Amino acid sequence: MTDDLREFMNYLIKVKPGTPTIGVGFSLGANILTKYMGEEGNKCPFIAAISVCNPFDINATMNLMSKPSFKNRFMYAAGLTKKLIKGFVKNKPVIMAAQPDLDAEKIVKARTMNEFNQAYAVKVFGYDSAEQLNISGSSVHYLKDIKVPTLFINALNDPICDKSTIPYEEIANNPYLLLACTKYGGHLAYFEGLGLKPWLPKQLAQFAQAMIEW
């Protein structure tokens, strides 16, 4: 899951040695960023990082999104699953040529992200189950190994990354990590005032500037 980011950072270090870099990730990208930093440990090239609306525990998040509820059946989980299926259908000839053992009918009939992962991602990436895939990709297990100042921003009313999956204790136990939980904000929907002015860019810029000047 972190190979692409690692390859990019290795290239950046090669062409721009000594350039201070700050990692910023949103949603699943925040999870990938966090996992990468934990894997790299003391070798992490960032001087700091910011994670926004991180699901942390992919397995717990997927299980919550698979529960039968209005928002899952008709809104967020359903929408995400349909997008994954649409992407598969669009690229079906190429995918099936490379992975002929996939059950295309089962993939397009998936009704939850766990069902899609079980039919598609598990086979493509060589896992035994969707649960194993989810656990392997979760950043929560790598928080203890992060060695650069990292700000985590999560909204307590996030409909996708539920507040129950926020690893308060793991973050508190690592002095490099700081957690900021907002009462509102949904999933990447941070606005303020009657004019719905974006709230998040200012916070990210302030933290980044502070880390550069530190």
XYZ file of N, CA and C in Angstrom:
642
model
N 0.821 -1.209 0.000
C 0.000 0.000 0.000
C 0.857 1.262 0.000
N 2.051 1.197 0.535
C 2.895 2.390 0.648
C 4.008 2.431 -0.397
N 4.043 1.458 -1.296
C 5.147 1.373 -2.259
C 5.223 2.581 -3.183
N 4.073 3.065 -3.650
C 4.071 4.202 -4.570
C 4.630 5.452 -3.898
N 4.186 5.705 -2.671
C 4.676 6.871 -1.930
C 6.170 6.745 -1.659
N 6.600 5.570 -1.303
C 8.029 5.345 -1.018
C 8.880 5.581 -2.269
N 8.406 5.092 -3.396
C 9.151 5.276 -4.641
C 9.230 6.756 -5.011
N 8.126 7.474 -4.837
C 8.116 8.904 -5.139
C 9.073 9.668 -4.230
N 9.042 9.363 -2.926
C 9.912 10.074 -1.992
C 11.378 9.768 -2.261
N 11.685 8.536 -2.620
C 13.071 8.181 -2.958
C 13.543 8.974 -4.175
N 12.645 9.155 -5.142
C 12.971 9.948 -6.331
C 13.164 11.414 -5.959
N 12.269 11.951 -5.141
C 12.345 13.357 -4.732
C 13.646 13.645 -3.986
N 14.030 12.737 -3.113
C 15.276 12.901 -2.360
C 16.481 12.900 -3.301
N 16.372 12.098 -4.338
C 17.473 11.990 -5.311
C 17.632 13.264 -6.136
N 16.509 13.838 -6.586
C 16.582 15.015 -7.463
C 16.597 16.330 -6.690
N 16.095 16.311 -5.454
C 16.072 17.523 -4.633
C 16.625 17.229 -3.243
N 17.882 16.827 -3.156
C 18.452 16.469 -1.843
C 18.481 17.663 -0.895
N 18.150 17.398 0.358
C 18.193 18.451 1.369
C 16.977 19.352 1.418
N 16.010 19.144 0.520
C 14.802 19.972 0.516
C 13.849 19.531 1.624
N 13.467 20.449 2.522
C 12.539 20.060 3.597
C 11.168 19.716 3.023
N 10.623 18.597 3.418
C 9.318 18.165 2.914
C 8.369 17.875 4.071
N 7.108 18.187 3.851
C 6.050 17.915 4.830
C 4.985 17.073 4.142
N 4.652 15.933 4.737
C 3.644 15.058 4.162
C 2.246 15.471 4.594
N 1.315 15.509 3.660
C -0.083 15.821 3.959
C -0.958 14.770 3.292
N -1.840 14.149 4.070
C -2.704 13.118 3.525
C -4.141 13.297 3.966
N -5.067 12.926 3.088
C -6.492 13.061 3.371
C -7.192 11.710 3.222
N -8.031 11.370 4.197
C -8.840 10.146 4.156
C -7.942 8.912 4.011
N -8.177 8.080 2.997
C -7.352 6.888 2.828
C -5.897 7.271 2.547
N -5.698 8.422 1.898
C -4.343 8.919 1.678
C -3.640 9.235 2.984
N -4.403 9.691 3.979
C -3.832 9.951 5.295
C -3.394 8.652 5.958
N -4.179 7.605 5.748
C -3.826 6.290 6.289
C -2.539 5.773 5.651
N -2.420 5.932 4.329
C -1.214 5.496 3.621
C 0.004 6.287 4.103
N -0.163 7.594 4.222
C 0.927 8.454 4.702
C 1.385 8.036 6.091
N 0.442 7.814 6.994
C 0.749 7.432 8.366
C 1.461 6.082 8.423
N 0.969 5.130 7.660
C 1.586 3.802 7.612
C 3.020 3.898 7.086
N 3.209 4.686 6.048
C 4.543 4.887 5.470
C 5.512 5.460 6.498
N 5.063 6.465 7.237
C 5.948 7.093 8.224
C 6.336 6.106 9.327
N 5.382 5.278 9.741
C 5.683 4.271 10.754
C 6.650 3.225 10.243
N 6.471 2.828 8.994
C 7.382 1.847 8.397
C 8.791 2.400 8.273
N 8.891 3.674 7.954
C 10.206 4.303 7.765
C 10.894 4.628 9.093
N 10.108 4.902 10.128
C 10.687 5.200 11.440
C 11.667 6.362 11.403
N 12.864 6.141 11.901
C 13.888 7.189 11.939
C 14.376 7.593 10.549
N 14.088 6.797 9.554
C 14.533 7.086 8.187
C 13.516 7.933 7.412
N 12.398 8.264 8.027
C 11.357 9.028 7.344
C 11.906 10.372 6.876
N 11.734 10.710 5.603
C 12.326 11.936 5.061
C 11.576 13.218 5.403
N 10.367 13.124 5.920
C 9.594 14.323 6.239
C 10.133 15.023 7.485
N 10.003 16.355 7.504
C 10.312 17.086 8.733
C 9.066 17.144 9.619
N 7.899 16.907 9.013
C 6.630 16.886 9.745
C 5.560 16.332 8.808
N 4.369 16.091 9.357
C 3.281 15.560 8.536
C 1.933 15.953 9.128
N 0.920 15.936 8.254
C -0.449 16.242 8.669
C -1.383 15.191 8.085
N -2.198 14.618 8.935
C -3.162 13.595 8.539
C -4.570 14.124 8.809
N -5.432 14.095 7.786
C -6.787 14.634 7.936
C -7.824 13.548 7.630
N -8.726 13.332 8.556
C -9.803 12.336 8.403
C -9.248 10.948 8.103
N -8.298 10.534 8.898
C -7.656 9.228 8.762
C -8.568 8.137 9.330
N -8.825 7.072 8.582
C -9.644 5.978 9.122
C -8.892 5.116 10.137
N -7.559 5.163 10.149
C -6.698 4.447 11.085
C -6.854 2.917 11.030
N -8.009 2.444 11.462
C -8.287 0.998 11.508
C -9.216 0.647 10.349
N -8.638 0.203 9.243
C -9.421 -0.060 8.035
C -10.455 -1.156 8.257
N -10.073 -2.181 9.014
C -11.002 -3.296 9.223
C -12.227 -2.848 10.010
N -12.005 -2.089 11.081
C -13.124 -1.585 11.875
C -13.985 -0.638 11.050
N -13.345 0.209 10.255
C -14.073 1.157 9.414
C -14.919 0.431 8.375
N -14.346 -0.570 7.734
C -15.077 -1.343 6.730
C -16.255 -2.086 7.343
N -16.051 -2.634 8.525
C -17.138 -3.350 9.199
C -18.283 -2.412 9.552
N -17.949 -1.202 9.994
C -18.978 -0.216 10.320
C -19.721 0.220 9.061
N -18.993 0.347 7.959
C -19.618 0.770 6.708
C -20.429 -0.347 6.045
N -20.247 -1.572 6.517
C -20.999 -2.705 5.967
C -22.280 -2.985 6.739
N -22.455 -2.290 7.860
C -23.668 -2.495 8.651
C -24.888 -1.951 7.906
N -26.025 -2.629 8.018
C -27.230 -2.160 7.332
C -27.803 -0.903 7.982
N -27.598 0.220 7.359
C -28.137 1.488 7.854
C -28.460 2.362 6.652
N -29.223 3.413 6.878
C -29.623 4.286 5.774
C -28.415 4.905 5.094
N -27.485 5.447 5.905
C -26.333 6.130 5.308
C -25.423 5.160 4.558
N -25.340 3.913 5.022
C -24.509 2.932 4.324
C -25.184 2.398 3.066
N -26.488 2.142 3.165
C -27.203 1.519 2.057
C -27.440 2.493 0.893
N -27.635 3.771 1.230
C -28.014 4.722 0.188
C -27.030 5.868 -0.013
N -26.048 6.008 0.868
C -25.184 7.182 0.748
C -23.712 6.793 0.611
N -22.940 6.917 1.686
C -21.483 6.854 1.607
C -20.948 5.499 1.151
N -21.244 4.457 1.900
C -20.692 3.134 1.568
C -21.170 2.671 0.201
N -22.448 2.884 -0.081
C -23.007 2.474 -1.367
C -22.349 3.243 -2.507
N -22.156 4.544 -2.312
C -21.536 5.374 -3.335
C -20.106 4.964 -3.624
N -19.342 4.686 -2.573
C -17.957 4.272 -2.748
C -17.861 2.917 -3.444
N -18.745 2.006 -3.052
C -18.752 0.675 -3.678
C -19.093 0.775 -5.161
N -20.077 1.598 -5.500
C -20.469 1.770 -6.903
C -19.331 2.363 -7.727
N -18.557 3.272 -7.127
C -17.423 3.861 -7.846
C -16.342 2.821 -8.119
N -16.115 1.949 -7.140
C -15.132 0.884 -7.336
C -15.576 -0.062 -8.454
N -16.848 -0.413 -8.447
C -17.379 -1.296 -9.488
C -17.304 -0.616 -10.852
N -17.624 0.660 -10.902
C -17.556 1.417 -12.151
C -16.135 1.418 -12.703
N -15.151 1.589 -11.797
C -13.758 1.564 -12.225
C -13.351 0.208 -12.765
N -13.870 -0.843 -12.128
C -13.576 -2.201 -12.605
C -14.179 -2.437 -13.988
N -15.447 -2.071 -14.154
C -16.132 -2.279 -15.429
C -15.437 -1.513 -16.553
N -15.028 -0.286 -16.255
C -14.363 0.550 -17.260
C -13.060 -0.081 -17.736
N -12.342 -0.727 -16.821
C -11.041 -1.302 -17.146
C -11.062 -2.832 -17.193
N -12.258 -3.381 -17.305
C -12.428 -4.835 -17.234
C -11.546 -5.626 -18.208
N -11.455 -5.246 -19.480
C -10.626 -6.028 -20.408
C -9.166 -6.143 -19.960
N -8.609 -5.027 -19.506
C -7.209 -5.020 -19.072
C -7.038 -5.825 -17.784
N -7.967 -5.627 -16.837
C -7.879 -6.308 -15.548
C -8.025 -7.816 -15.723
N -9.004 -8.241 -16.496
C -9.264 -9.672 -16.675
C -8.141 -10.351 -17.461
N -7.495 -9.592 -18.355
C -6.368 -10.153 -19.101
C -5.189 -10.432 -18.174
N -5.023 -9.553 -17.183
C -3.918 -9.721 -16.239
C -4.275 -10.664 -15.098
N -5.594 -10.764 -14.783
C -6.045 -11.583 -13.657
C -7.259 -12.403 -14.087
N -7.075 -13.411 -14.938
C -8.204 -14.163 -15.500
C -8.991 -14.986 -14.487
N -8.437 -15.207 -13.288
C -9.146 -16.014 -12.296
C -10.177 -15.212 -11.510
N -10.288 -13.912 -11.775
C -11.278 -13.098 -11.077
C -12.687 -13.460 -11.529
N -13.626 -13.398 -10.591
C -15.031 -13.651 -10.906
C -15.691 -12.298 -11.160
N -15.759 -11.903 -12.424
C -16.272 -10.583 -12.786
C -17.718 -10.391 -12.337
N -18.529 -11.428 -12.440
C -19.938 -11.329 -12.050
C -20.071 -11.048 -10.551
N -19.243 -11.698 -9.772
C -19.276 -11.499 -8.326
C -18.821 -10.091 -7.956
N -17.861 -9.579 -8.689
C -17.351 -8.234 -8.424
C -18.426 -7.184 -8.672
N -19.105 -7.261 -9.799
C -20.104 -6.237 -10.138
C -21.373 -6.369 -9.287
N -21.552 -7.513 -8.635
C -22.717 -7.698 -7.767
C -22.433 -7.330 -6.310
N -21.211 -6.891 -6.013
C -20.842 -6.513 -4.639
C -21.725 -5.369 -4.157
N -22.192 -5.473 -2.930
C -23.053 -4.432 -2.367
C -22.376 -3.674 -1.233
N -21.248 -4.152 -0.773
C -20.479 -3.447 0.252
C -19.013 -3.438 -0.178
N -18.219 -2.581 0.453
C -16.801 -2.509 0.113
C -16.079 -3.786 0.529
N -16.523 -4.400 1.615
C -15.930 -5.676 2.024
C -16.202 -6.764 0.987
N -17.412 -6.768 0.429
C -17.738 -7.745 -0.609
C -16.897 -7.504 -1.862
N -16.699 -6.241 -2.212
C -15.871 -5.914 -3.371
C -14.426 -6.339 -3.132
N -13.910 -6.019 -1.956
C -12.525 -6.387 -1.642
C -12.337 -7.907 -1.634
N -13.341 -8.622 -1.126
C -13.247 -10.075 -1.083
C -13.214 -10.664 -2.493
N -13.994 -10.078 -3.385
C -14.074 -10.595 -4.751
C -12.927 -10.118 -5.629
N -12.399 -8.922 -5.327
C -11.378 -8.335 -6.217
C -10.010 -8.173 -5.557
N -9.932 -7.287 -4.572
C -8.627 -6.913 -4.014
C -7.891 -8.071 -3.351
N -8.623 -8.941 -2.675
C -8.010 -10.097 -2.005
C -7.248 -10.961 -3.001
N -7.856 -11.200 -4.154
C -7.227 -12.055 -5.166
C -6.079 -11.340 -5.874
N -6.267 -10.054 -6.157
C -5.240 -9.293 -6.880
C -3.978 -9.121 -6.045
N -4.154 -8.881 -4.748
C -3.001 -8.594 -3.894
C -2.531 -9.788 -3.069
N -3.177 -10.940 -3.276
C -2.679 -12.166 -2.679
C -2.963 -12.356 -1.201
N -4.098 -11.881 -0.722
C -4.488 -12.078 0.677
C -5.478 -13.234 0.788
N -5.678 -13.714 1.993
C -6.608 -14.824 2.217
C -8.042 -14.357 2.415
N -8.199 -13.112 2.884
C -9.536 -12.603 3.159
C -9.524 -11.079 3.144
N -10.730 -10.501 3.078
C -10.861 -9.047 3.134
C -10.388 -8.533 4.494
N -10.652 -9.301 5.535
C -10.211 -8.904 6.875
C -8.688 -8.816 6.950
N -8.007 -9.801 6.394
C -6.549 -9.791 6.401
C -6.016 -8.599 5.603
N -6.645 -8.310 4.474
C -6.268 -7.165 3.653
C -6.439 -5.870 4.429
N -7.588 -5.730 5.092
C -7.879 -4.508 5.845
C -6.898 -4.296 6.991
N -6.624 -5.350 7.734
C -5.711 -5.250 8.880
C -4.303 -4.907 8.411
N -3.876 -5.528 7.319
C -2.539 -5.282 6.784
C -2.365 -3.834 6.352
N -3.430 -3.221 5.858
C -3.328 -1.849 5.361
C -3.602 -0.775 6.387
N -3.894 -1.146 7.622
C -4.258 -0.173 8.655
C -3.039 0.521 9.260
N -3.133 1.831 9.372
C -2.006 2.611 9.913
C -1.937 2.589 11.431
N -3.013 2.172 12.083
C -3.048 2.209 13.549
C -1.902 1.421 14.172
N -1.467 0.366 13.496
C -0.411 -0.494 14.033
C 0.978 0.145 13.932
N 1.086 1.256 13.230
C 2.393 1.868 12.973
C 2.578 3.206 13.687
N 1.580 3.639 14.433
C 1.660 4.925 15.115
C 2.833 5.003 16.083
N 3.104 3.907 16.763
C 4.166 3.895 17.779
C 5.551 4.095 17.179
N 5.687 3.872 15.876
C 7.007 3.929 15.243
C 7.288 5.243 14.521
N 6.338 6.163 14.519
C 6.526 7.450 13.835
C 7.476 8.327 14.640
N 8.438 8.937 13.944
C 9.477 9.709 14.615
C 9.547 11.157 14.137
N 8.513 11.651 13.476
C 8.470 13.053 13.063
C 7.187 13.688 13.590
N 7.205 14.997 13.891
C 5.999 15.667 14.403
C 4.836 15.514 13.427
N 3.729 14.990 13.921
C 2.585 14.713 13.052
C 1.295 15.187 13.708
N 0.527 15.972 12.963
C -0.762 16.469 13.428
C -1.884 15.647 12.783
N -2.751 15.091 13.622
C -3.917 14.352 13.142
C -5.165 15.197 13.389
N -5.950 15.423 12.342
C -7.207 16.165 12.473
C -8.357 15.238 12.070
N -9.270 14.991 12.994
C -10.441 14.156 12.727
C -11.683 14.812 13.283
N -12.786 14.715 12.556
C -14.058 15.257 13.018
C -14.841 14.180 13.760
N -15.429 14.552 14.869
C -16.176 13.590 15.670
C -17.506 13.200 15.029
N -17.942 13.964 14.027
C -19.189 13.611 13.330
C -18.906 13.073 11.920
N -17.696 12.563 11.716
C -17.322 11.990 10.419
C -18.192 10.770 10.130
N -18.944 10.769 9.023
C -19.831 9.639 8.727
C -19.107 8.416 8.162
N -17.849 8.572 7.780
C -17.079 7.461 7.221
C -16.054 6.954 8.223
N -15.220 7.855 8.732
C -14.212 7.482 9.735
C -14.799 7.740 11.120
N -15.501 6.764 11.632
C -16.226 6.915 12.889
C -15.290 7.242 14.053
N -15.786 8.042 14.991
C -14.962 8.467 16.128
C -14.506 7.289 16.987
N -15.227 6.179 16.920
C -14.847 4.999 17.708
C -13.559 4.363 17.212
N -13.140 4.712 15.995
C -11.920 4.128 15.436
C -10.696 5.016 15.657
N -10.882 6.170 16.290
C -9.748 7.061 16.559
C -8.890 6.457 17.676
N -7.610 6.207 17.442
C -6.751 5.556 18.452
C -6.163 6.561 19.443
N -6.991 7.030 20.336
C -6.578 8.068 21.284
C -5.336 7.654 22.086
N -5.361 6.465 22.616
C -4.266 6.017 23.485
C -2.956 5.879 22.715
N -3.015 5.296 21.526
C -1.796 5.110 20.734
C -1.158 6.444 20.372
N -1.987 7.423 20.048
C -1.466 8.748 19.708
C -0.890 9.426 20.945
N -1.586 9.311 22.072
C -1.120 9.933 23.316
C 0.206 9.334 23.785
N 0.453 8.089 23.459
C 1.672 7.417 23.920
C 2.906 7.742 23.083
N 2.727 8.435 21.973
C 3.866 8.809 21.131
C 4.043 10.321 21.200
N 5.149 10.821 21.760
C 5.341 12.274 21.925
C 5.453 13.040 20.614
N 5.634 12.355 19.509
C 5.717 13.027 18.213
C 4.345 13.328 17.617
N 3.287 12.773 18.217
C 1.959 12.855 17.620
C 1.039 13.798 18.386
N 0.208 14.525 17.634
C -0.763 15.445 18.215
C -2.112 15.224 17.540
N -3.148 15.032 18.339
C -4.494 14.788 17.823
C -5.393 15.982 18.079
N -6.046 16.474 17.014
C -7.022 17.553 17.140
C -8.363 17.036 16.639
N -9.327 16.897 17.548
C -10.656 16.426 17.177
C -11.625 17.599 17.158
N -12.288 17.810 16.035
C -13.275 18.873 15.922
C -14.673 18.287 16.111
N -15.579 19.084 16.683
C -16.941 18.610 16.911
C -17.649 18.359 15.587
N -17.402 19.241 14.632
C -18.017 19.111 13.315
C -16.933 19.072 12.236
N -17.347 18.834 11.022
C -16.384 18.773 9.921
C -16.676 17.635 8.968
N -17.494 16.671 9.433
C -17.835 15.548 8.570
C -16.603 14.853 8.019
N -16.708 14.390 6.797
C -15.553 13.772 6.143
C -15.002 14.742 5.113
N -13.968 15.471 5.521
C -13.325 16.470 4.663
C -14.294 17.572 4.258
N -15.164 17.956 5.174
C -16.133 19.020 4.892
C -15.991 20.141 5.919
N -14.785 20.692 6.003
C -14.489 21.731 6.983
C -14.759 23.113 6.397
N -15.856 23.729 6.836
C -16.200 25.080 6.404
C -16.593 25.902 7.635
N -16.504 27.219 7.495
C -16.878 28.082 8.610
C -17.621 29.318 8.105
N -18.476 29.858 8.961
C -19.200 31.075 8.633
C -20.361 30.850 7.683
N -21.153 31.900 7.512
C -22.322 31.819 6.646
C -21.927 31.646 5.180
N -20.740 32.110 4.840
C -20.275 31.993 3.462
C -19.600 30.675 3.167
N -19.593 29.774 4.156
C -18.964 28.453 4.005
C -17.518 28.576 3.515
N -16.770 29.404 4.208
C -15.359 29.603 3.877
C -14.557 28.379 4.323
N -13.673 27.869 3.456
C -12.851 26.715 3.850
C -12.041 26.994 5.109
N -12.143 26.092 6.069
C -11.451 26.253 7.351
C -10.103 25.556 7.371
N -9.992 24.459 6.674
C -8.827 23.586 6.789
C -7.517 24.171 6.249
N -7.501 24.828 5.078
C -6.220 25.296 4.533
C -5.404 26.158 5.489
N -6.090 27.030 6.244
C -5.376 27.891 7.184
C -4.696 27.074 8.279
N -5.366 26.048 8.766
C -4.800 25.221 9.837
C -3.576 24.451 9.333
N -3.680 23.917 8.129
C -2.566 23.164 7.555
C -1.369 24.082 7.317
N -1.633 25.276 6.803
C -0.550 26.221 6.516
C 0.146 26.680 7.793
N -0.627 26.918 8.848
C -0.043 27.369 10.117
C 0.858 26.300 10.719
N 0.399 25.066 10.703
C 1.208 23.976 11.254
C 2.456 23.767 10.411
N 2.302 23.773 9.110
C 3.446 23.569 8.219
C 4.484 24.664 8.398
N 4.036 25.906 8.495
C 4.959 27.021 8.677
C 5.691 26.917 10.002
N 4.977 26.518 11.039
C 5.593 26.366 12.351
C 6.673 25.287 12.344
N 6.407 24.203 11.622
C 7.370 23.099 11.559
C 8.611 23.504 10.751
N 8.415 24.307 9.702
C 9.548 24.766 8.903
C 10.435 25.708 9.707
N 9.796 26.563 10.507
C 10.550 27.540 11.297
C 11.141 26.950 12.569
N 10.673 25.779 12.979
C 11.088 25.181 14.254
C 12.557 24.770 14.230
